[in-house]
Short mmCIF file of C-alpha atoms and ligand atoms in Angstrom, two decimals:
data_model
loop_
_atom_site.label_atom_id
_atom_site.label_comp_id
_atom_site.label_asym_id
_atom_site.label_seq_id
_atom_site.Cartn_x
_atom_site.Cartn_y
_atom_site.Cartn_z
CA MET C 1 -40.27 23.29 254.16
CA ALA C 2 -42.55 22.56 250.37
CA SER C 3 -39.70 20.30 249.10
CA LYS C 4 -39.45 18.06 252.37
CA ILE C 5 -43.56 17.17 252.24
CA ALA C 6 -43.15 16.86 248.57
CA LYS C 7 -40.60 13.58 249.16
CA LYS C 8 -42.50 12.23 251.62
CA LEU C 9 -45.82 12.64 249.29
CA ALA C 10 -43.94 11.69 246.73
CA THR C 11 -43.87 7.86 248.14
CA LYS C 12 -47.33 7.77 248.51
CA GLY C 13 -48.33 6.54 245.28
CA LYS C 14 -49.84 8.94 242.24
CA VAL C 15 -51.91 11.37 244.38
CA GLY C 16 -49.23 11.95 246.81
CA MET C 17 -47.03 12.28 243.40
CA ALA C 18 -49.08 14.70 242.08
CA VAL C 19 -49.97 16.56 245.31
CA ALA C 20 -46.34 16.95 245.85
CA LYS C 21 -45.30 18.04 242.51
CA VAL C 22 -47.66 21.08 242.49
CA LEU C 23 -46.16 21.89 246.12
CA ILE C 24 -42.69 21.97 244.30
CA VAL C 25 -43.84 24.12 241.67
CA ILE C 26 -45.57 26.33 244.13
CA GLU C 27 -42.32 26.34 245.52
CA ILE C 28 -40.35 27.35 242.75
CA ILE C 29 -42.91 30.46 242.28
CA VAL C 30 -42.92 31.39 245.73
CA ASN C 31 -39.04 31.79 245.33
CA LYS C 32 -39.19 34.05 242.52
CA ILE C 33 -41.63 35.97 243.77
CA VAL C 34 -39.26 36.94 246.80
CA LYS C 35 -36.66 37.13 244.52
CA TYR C 36 -38.32 39.74 243.17
CA ILE C 37 -39.73 41.58 246.03
CA LYS C 38 -36.18 41.52 247.88
CA LYS C 39 -34.96 43.53 244.57
CA ALA C 40 -37.81 45.72 244.36
CA LEU C 41 -37.34 46.76 248.15
CA TRP C 42 -33.71 47.56 248.16
CA ILE C 43 -34.77 49.65 245.25
CA LEU C 44 -37.46 50.63 247.70
CA ILE C 45 -34.90 51.55 250.32
CA ILE C 46 -32.28 53.86 248.36
CA LEU C 47 -35.02 56.29 246.98
CA ALA C 48 -36.83 56.29 250.43
CA VAL C 49 -33.93 57.55 252.61
CA PHE C 50 -33.07 60.07 249.74
CA LEU C 51 -36.44 61.45 250.29
CA ALA C 52 -36.20 61.30 253.83
CA VAL C 53 -33.05 63.23 253.88
CA PHE C 54 -34.75 65.73 251.67
CA VAL C 55 -37.42 65.99 253.52
CA GLY C 56 -35.71 65.74 257.38
CA VAL C 57 -33.70 68.83 255.96
CA GLY C 58 -36.89 70.57 254.72
CA PHE C 59 -38.29 70.80 258.36
CA TYR C 60 -35.81 71.25 259.94
CA GLY C 61 -32.38 73.17 258.17
CA LYS C 62 -28.78 71.25 258.75
CA ALA C 63 -28.34 71.24 262.58
CA GLY C 64 -32.24 70.84 263.40
CA PHE C 65 -32.38 67.85 260.49
CA ILE C 66 -28.91 66.09 262.91
CA LYS C 67 -30.66 66.89 266.18
CA GLY C 68 -33.97 65.87 265.29
CA ILE C 69 -32.91 62.55 263.92
CA SER C 70 -30.08 61.60 266.33
CA ASP C 71 -32.01 62.13 270.02
CA GLU C 72 -35.13 61.94 269.65
CA SER C 73 -35.92 60.03 266.20
CA ASP C 74 -33.25 57.93 266.70
CA LYS C 75 -35.43 56.02 269.73
CA ALA C 76 -38.98 55.49 267.51
CA VAL C 77 -37.15 54.51 265.13
CA VAL C 78 -35.65 51.82 266.97
CA ALA C 79 -38.52 51.19 268.41
CA ASN C 80 -40.70 50.61 264.87
CA SER C 81 -37.80 48.89 263.90
CA GLU C 82 -38.04 46.01 265.92
CA ALA C 83 -41.59 45.60 265.97
CA ALA C 84 -42.01 45.84 262.33
CA GLY C 85 -39.31 44.51 261.06
CA GLY C 86 -39.96 41.12 262.74
CA THR C 87 -43.16 40.93 260.95
CA LEU C 88 -42.39 42.15 257.81
CA MET C 89 -38.79 40.82 257.26
CA GLY C 90 -39.14 37.19 258.41
CA GLN C 91 -36.64 35.48 258.14
CA GLU C 92 -34.25 37.63 255.88
CA ASN C 93 -31.67 38.21 259.19
CA GLU C 94 -29.19 39.51 256.65
CA GLU C 95 -30.80 42.77 256.39
CA ASN C 96 -31.43 43.47 260.11
CA THR C 97 -27.79 45.29 259.55
CA VAL C 98 -29.36 47.48 257.45
CA ALA C 99 -29.65 50.93 259.33
CA ASN C 100 -32.81 51.35 261.74
CA ASP C 101 -33.66 54.01 259.55
CA GLU C 102 -33.71 51.84 256.31
CA THR C 103 -35.39 49.15 258.37
CA VAL C 104 -38.35 51.22 259.35
CA VAL C 105 -38.39 52.35 255.19
CA VAL C 106 -38.43 48.28 254.37
CA ALA C 107 -40.97 47.72 257.05
CA ASP C 108 -43.64 50.10 256.58
CA GLY C 109 -43.15 49.88 252.79
CA THR C 110 -45.09 52.82 250.64
CA ASP C 111 -46.09 54.56 254.01
CA SER C 112 -42.34 54.84 254.37
CA ILE C 113 -42.06 58.53 253.76
CA GLN C 114 -44.78 59.93 255.57
CA ASP C 115 -43.76 57.56 258.52
CA GLU C 116 -40.35 59.54 258.55
CA GLU C 117 -42.37 62.98 258.30
CA ALA C 118 -44.57 61.55 261.71
CA ILE C 119 -41.19 60.92 263.49
CA ILE C 120 -39.80 64.40 262.68
CA ALA C 121 -42.60 66.26 263.46
CA THR C 122 -43.30 64.52 266.78
CA ALA C 123 -39.88 65.22 267.95
CA ASP C 124 -40.72 68.66 266.12
CA VAL C 125 -43.53 69.20 268.24
CA ASP C 126 -41.57 67.81 271.58
CA VAL C 127 -39.27 70.72 271.05
CA ALA C 128 -41.60 73.20 270.78
CA THR C 129 -43.98 71.56 273.73
CA GLN C 130 -41.02 71.92 276.11
CA THR C 131 -40.14 75.57 275.06
CA GLU C 132 -43.48 76.49 275.69
CA ALA C 133 -43.18 75.12 279.17
CA GLU C 134 -40.23 76.22 279.71
CA VAL C 135 -41.01 80.13 279.11
CA THR C 136 -44.46 79.38 281.13
CA LYS C 137 -42.62 78.17 284.40
CA GLU C 138 -41.04 81.28 283.63
CA GLU C 139 -43.75 83.84 283.31
CA LEU C 140 -45.59 82.06 286.38
CA GLU C 141 -43.18 82.94 288.64
CA PHE C 142 -44.41 85.13 290.85
CA ASN C 143 -42.37 87.82 293.70
CA LYS C 144 -44.26 89.41 296.27
CA SER C 145 -41.86 92.62 295.45
CA ASP C 146 -43.01 92.63 292.13
CA TRP C 147 -44.94 95.90 291.97
CA ASN C 148 -48.23 94.86 290.33
CA LEU C 149 -48.40 91.90 292.88
CA ILE C 150 -48.21 94.95 296.09
CA LEU C 151 -49.78 93.60 299.00
CA VAL C 152 -51.35 96.60 300.54
CA ASN C 153 -54.42 96.35 303.37
CA LYS C 154 -54.89 97.31 307.02
CA GLN C 155 -51.95 95.11 307.93
CA HIS C 156 -49.59 95.85 305.49
CA PRO C 157 -49.53 99.63 304.88
CA ILE C 158 -47.89 101.52 301.99
CA PRO C 159 -44.63 101.52 302.60
CA ASP C 160 -43.27 104.93 303.07
CA ASP C 161 -40.67 105.08 300.32
CA TYR C 162 -43.13 103.64 297.61
CA SER C 163 -42.88 105.72 294.73
CA PHE C 164 -44.30 105.45 291.25
CA GLU C 165 -45.15 107.73 287.99
CA LEU C 166 -49.00 108.63 287.49
CA GLY C 167 -50.15 108.75 283.92
CA ILE C 168 -53.62 110.62 283.13
CA ILE C 169 -56.55 108.52 282.25
CA SER C 170 -58.96 111.31 281.76
CA GLY C 171 -59.28 114.53 283.14
CA SER C 172 -57.89 114.85 286.35
CA MET C 173 -58.30 111.45 287.19
CA GLU C 174 -54.79 109.14 287.58
CA CYS C 175 -53.70 105.99 288.22
CA ASP C 176 -50.04 103.98 288.08
CA VAL C 177 -48.52 104.79 284.55
CA ARG C 178 -48.32 100.92 283.48
CA ILE C 179 -51.23 100.21 284.08
CA LEU C 180 -53.17 102.78 281.47
CA GLU C 181 -52.63 99.93 278.54
CA PRO C 182 -54.28 97.17 279.58
CA LEU C 183 -57.23 99.56 281.33
CA ASN C 184 -57.76 100.92 277.94
CA GLU C 185 -57.51 97.83 276.07
CA MET C 186 -59.95 96.20 279.26
CA PHE C 187 -62.58 99.65 278.23
CA GLU C 188 -62.27 98.95 274.66
CA MET C 189 -63.27 95.71 274.30
CA ALA C 190 -66.26 96.00 277.07
CA LYS C 191 -67.92 99.19 274.55
CA GLU C 192 -66.98 96.32 272.31
CA ASP C 193 -69.49 94.22 273.75
CA GLY C 194 -72.15 96.94 274.72
CA VAL C 195 -71.17 97.40 277.50
CA GLN C 196 -69.72 101.58 278.96
CA LEU C 197 -67.48 100.98 281.53
CA VAL C 198 -67.29 104.65 283.95
CA VAL C 199 -64.32 105.63 286.07
CA CYS C 200 -65.25 106.98 289.07
CA SER C 201 -62.34 106.27 291.90
CA PRO C 202 -58.71 106.06 290.56
CA TYR C 203 -55.98 107.40 292.03
CA ARG C 204 -56.39 109.08 295.31
CA GLU C 205 -53.50 110.85 297.27
CA MET C 206 -53.18 110.19 300.82
CA SER C 207 -55.33 113.43 302.03
CA ARG C 208 -58.32 112.82 299.78
CA GLN C 209 -58.17 108.89 301.48
CA GLU C 210 -58.28 110.79 305.02
CA TYR C 211 -60.88 113.36 304.52
CA LEU C 212 -63.42 110.62 302.91
CA PHE C 213 -62.43 108.12 305.99
CA ASP C 214 -62.58 110.47 308.42
CA ARG C 215 -66.06 111.77 307.16
CA LYS C 216 -67.24 107.95 307.66
CA MET C 217 -66.04 108.01 311.02
CA LYS C 218 -68.03 111.30 311.94
CA GLY C 219 -71.13 110.09 310.59
CA TYR C 220 -70.70 106.71 312.52
CA LEU C 221 -69.52 109.13 316.23
CA ASN C 222 -72.83 111.29 315.12
CA ASN C 223 -74.77 108.47 315.63
CA GLY C 224 -73.46 107.30 318.93
CA TYR C 225 -71.20 105.01 318.43
CA SER C 226 -67.45 104.78 320.88
CA TYR C 227 -64.26 105.64 318.76
CA ILE C 228 -63.48 101.97 318.76
CA ASP C 229 -67.02 101.30 317.44
CA ALA C 230 -66.51 103.84 314.58
CA TYR C 231 -62.70 102.88 313.73
CA LYS C 232 -64.37 99.82 312.98
CA GLU C 233 -67.24 100.16 310.96
CA SER C 234 -65.64 102.75 308.84
CA SER C 235 -62.44 100.64 308.19
CA ALA C 236 -64.37 98.08 306.48
CA VAL C 237 -66.29 100.44 304.07
CA VAL C 238 -63.52 103.00 303.46
CA THR C 239 -60.40 101.52 303.68
CA VAL C 240 -58.12 103.40 306.10
CA PRO C 241 -55.59 106.22 305.16
CA GLY C 242 -52.21 104.65 304.32
CA ALA C 243 -54.15 100.95 303.54
CA SER C 244 -55.80 101.93 300.23
CA GLU C 245 -54.47 100.57 296.93
CA HIS C 246 -56.21 103.76 295.88
CA GLN C 247 -53.13 105.14 296.88
CA ILE C 248 -50.50 103.67 294.86
CA GLY C 249 -52.72 103.77 291.59
CA LEU C 250 -53.36 100.16 290.89
CA SER C 251 -57.08 100.34 291.86
CA LEU C 252 -60.01 101.71 290.59
CA ASP C 253 -63.54 101.96 291.14
CA ILE C 254 -65.91 101.69 287.80
CA ILE C 255 -69.34 101.58 287.26
CA SER C 256 -71.41 101.67 284.09
CA ASP C 257 -73.19 105.26 282.58
CA ASN C 258 -76.41 103.89 282.95
CA TYR C 259 -75.35 102.58 287.69
CA TYR C 260 -73.74 105.50 289.58
CA LYS C 261 -74.29 104.04 293.04
CA LEU C 262 -71.51 102.27 294.79
CA ASP C 263 -73.42 98.38 296.17
CA GLU C 264 -74.20 95.58 295.57
CA SER C 265 -76.60 95.89 293.29
CA PHE C 266 -73.97 96.48 290.94
CA GLU C 267 -73.06 93.15 290.59
CA LEU C 268 -76.41 92.77 288.50
CA THR C 269 -75.76 95.74 285.82
CA ASP C 270 -74.03 94.63 282.60
CA ALA C 271 -71.13 96.68 283.59
CA GLY C 272 -70.56 94.51 286.88
CA LYS C 273 -71.13 91.25 284.97
CA TRP C 274 -69.13 92.07 282.66
CA LEU C 275 -66.14 92.83 284.92
CA LYS C 276 -66.81 90.14 286.99
CA ALA C 277 -66.28 87.71 283.46
CA ASN C 278 -63.34 89.80 282.25
CA ALA C 279 -61.09 91.67 283.84
CA TYR C 280 -58.85 89.14 285.04
CA LYS C 281 -58.34 88.72 281.16
CA TYR C 282 -56.63 92.38 281.48
CA GLY C 283 -55.11 91.52 284.76
CA PHE C 284 -57.63 93.43 287.20
CA ILE C 285 -59.10 91.51 289.65
CA LEU C 286 -62.52 92.10 291.83
CA ARG C 287 -60.43 92.43 295.19
CA TYR C 288 -63.03 92.33 298.25
CA PRO C 289 -65.43 89.64 296.99
CA LYS C 290 -67.98 88.49 298.85
CA GLY C 291 -67.55 85.58 300.96
CA LYS C 292 -63.76 86.76 301.98
CA GLU C 293 -64.59 89.69 303.77
CA GLU C 294 -63.09 88.46 306.90
CA ILE C 295 -59.34 87.80 304.75
CA THR C 296 -59.79 91.29 303.31
CA GLY C 297 -61.45 93.21 306.27
CA ILE C 298 -63.44 95.04 303.55
CA ILE C 299 -67.24 94.87 302.74
CA TYR C 300 -68.09 92.94 299.16
CA GLU C 301 -67.34 95.60 296.87
CA PRO C 302 -68.58 94.54 292.63
CA TRP C 303 -67.18 97.82 291.63
CA HIS C 304 -63.71 97.93 292.92
CA TYR C 305 -61.03 96.72 290.01
CA ARG C 306 -57.12 95.86 291.34
CA TYR C 307 -54.40 95.24 288.97
CA VAL C 308 -52.00 91.85 289.87
CA GLY C 309 -50.55 91.80 285.72
CA VAL C 310 -52.89 89.44 283.58
CA ASP C 311 -51.16 85.43 284.80
CA ALA C 312 -51.85 85.99 288.75
CA ALA C 313 -55.06 87.70 287.42
CA LYS C 314 -56.54 84.48 285.72
CA ILE C 315 -55.13 82.29 288.63
CA ILE C 316 -56.60 84.06 290.73
CA HIS C 317 -60.13 84.31 289.12
CA GLU C 318 -59.76 80.51 288.45
CA LYS C 319 -59.15 79.90 291.43
CA ASN C 320 -61.92 82.01 293.07
CA ILE C 321 -59.28 83.43 295.97
CA THR C 322 -58.30 86.77 296.83
CA LEU C 323 -54.83 89.12 296.59
CA GLU C 324 -54.56 88.48 300.57
CA GLU C 325 -54.20 84.00 299.75
CA PHE C 326 -52.54 84.55 296.62
CA ILE C 327 -49.58 86.21 298.43
CA GLU C 328 -49.80 83.73 301.25
CA GLY C 329 -49.66 80.75 298.72
CA LEU C 330 -46.02 82.18 297.02
ZN1 ZN J 1 -62.36 101.57 295.39
#
């Protein structure tokens, strides 16, 4: 290119000749520099490839390295080499025959090793993310028949053949043995936050539930309610025998050491607030929330917590739904 211009300039007087000479000298110098650069680049290619192989083996171990490079990285490498090769390799077409990995190394010069690491690392992250996603998906596959998701309410009484093992919370208080660990953990964490939780009503036998229900019924009947009205009112406050979660040992009425009443104001206590904000982390849900009375058939009970497992509890808590709604969505 320069020599052509130089030829033309040389025909245009003394000044032209002088400029032509300068151009030719510049061209010679540039050509020499390019030669040296080519040589240096080849040395860099070989060094970088060796380093990349060592780094790659370090990252993956033998099998992982081969897989990582051949599957994921190659695509990225090809993409990189097209872009980078085009700009930096310029007219050196013969070098495009060099393997893709090497082309990237040439293109990126001194950063090449880091880039290679980045490509490998990205592939590694992809694999990790994929595995994590699969695990999460697997974990989040709920089944209505899971022991911790059993729906018990007026429409869904406890099955006759339902059985489970009881574990001791303390003294004569019992619950399903499978929830003892998360329950204890929850109580410990509350304590660390300065909240002393107290279980006031754990697992109940059928006879106890019947007694509680009958007592409520009598109260309404004595106050002049018809049997149907008394039943309606009683069942909104005390769960119908055979349909209480207390009977399956998965629900607990929890209060604090400084507030013993089971009323709505419990929500304003430290214990009420702590439970509402944290119970789901241990697999427990506020079973009868405010505003959901139509769905649960039970009045708002800020003290009644039901174990459903951490994954389900998280969803129920975040979506602000009831167990009924959660089960229906499965
Ligand atoms: Zn309860």
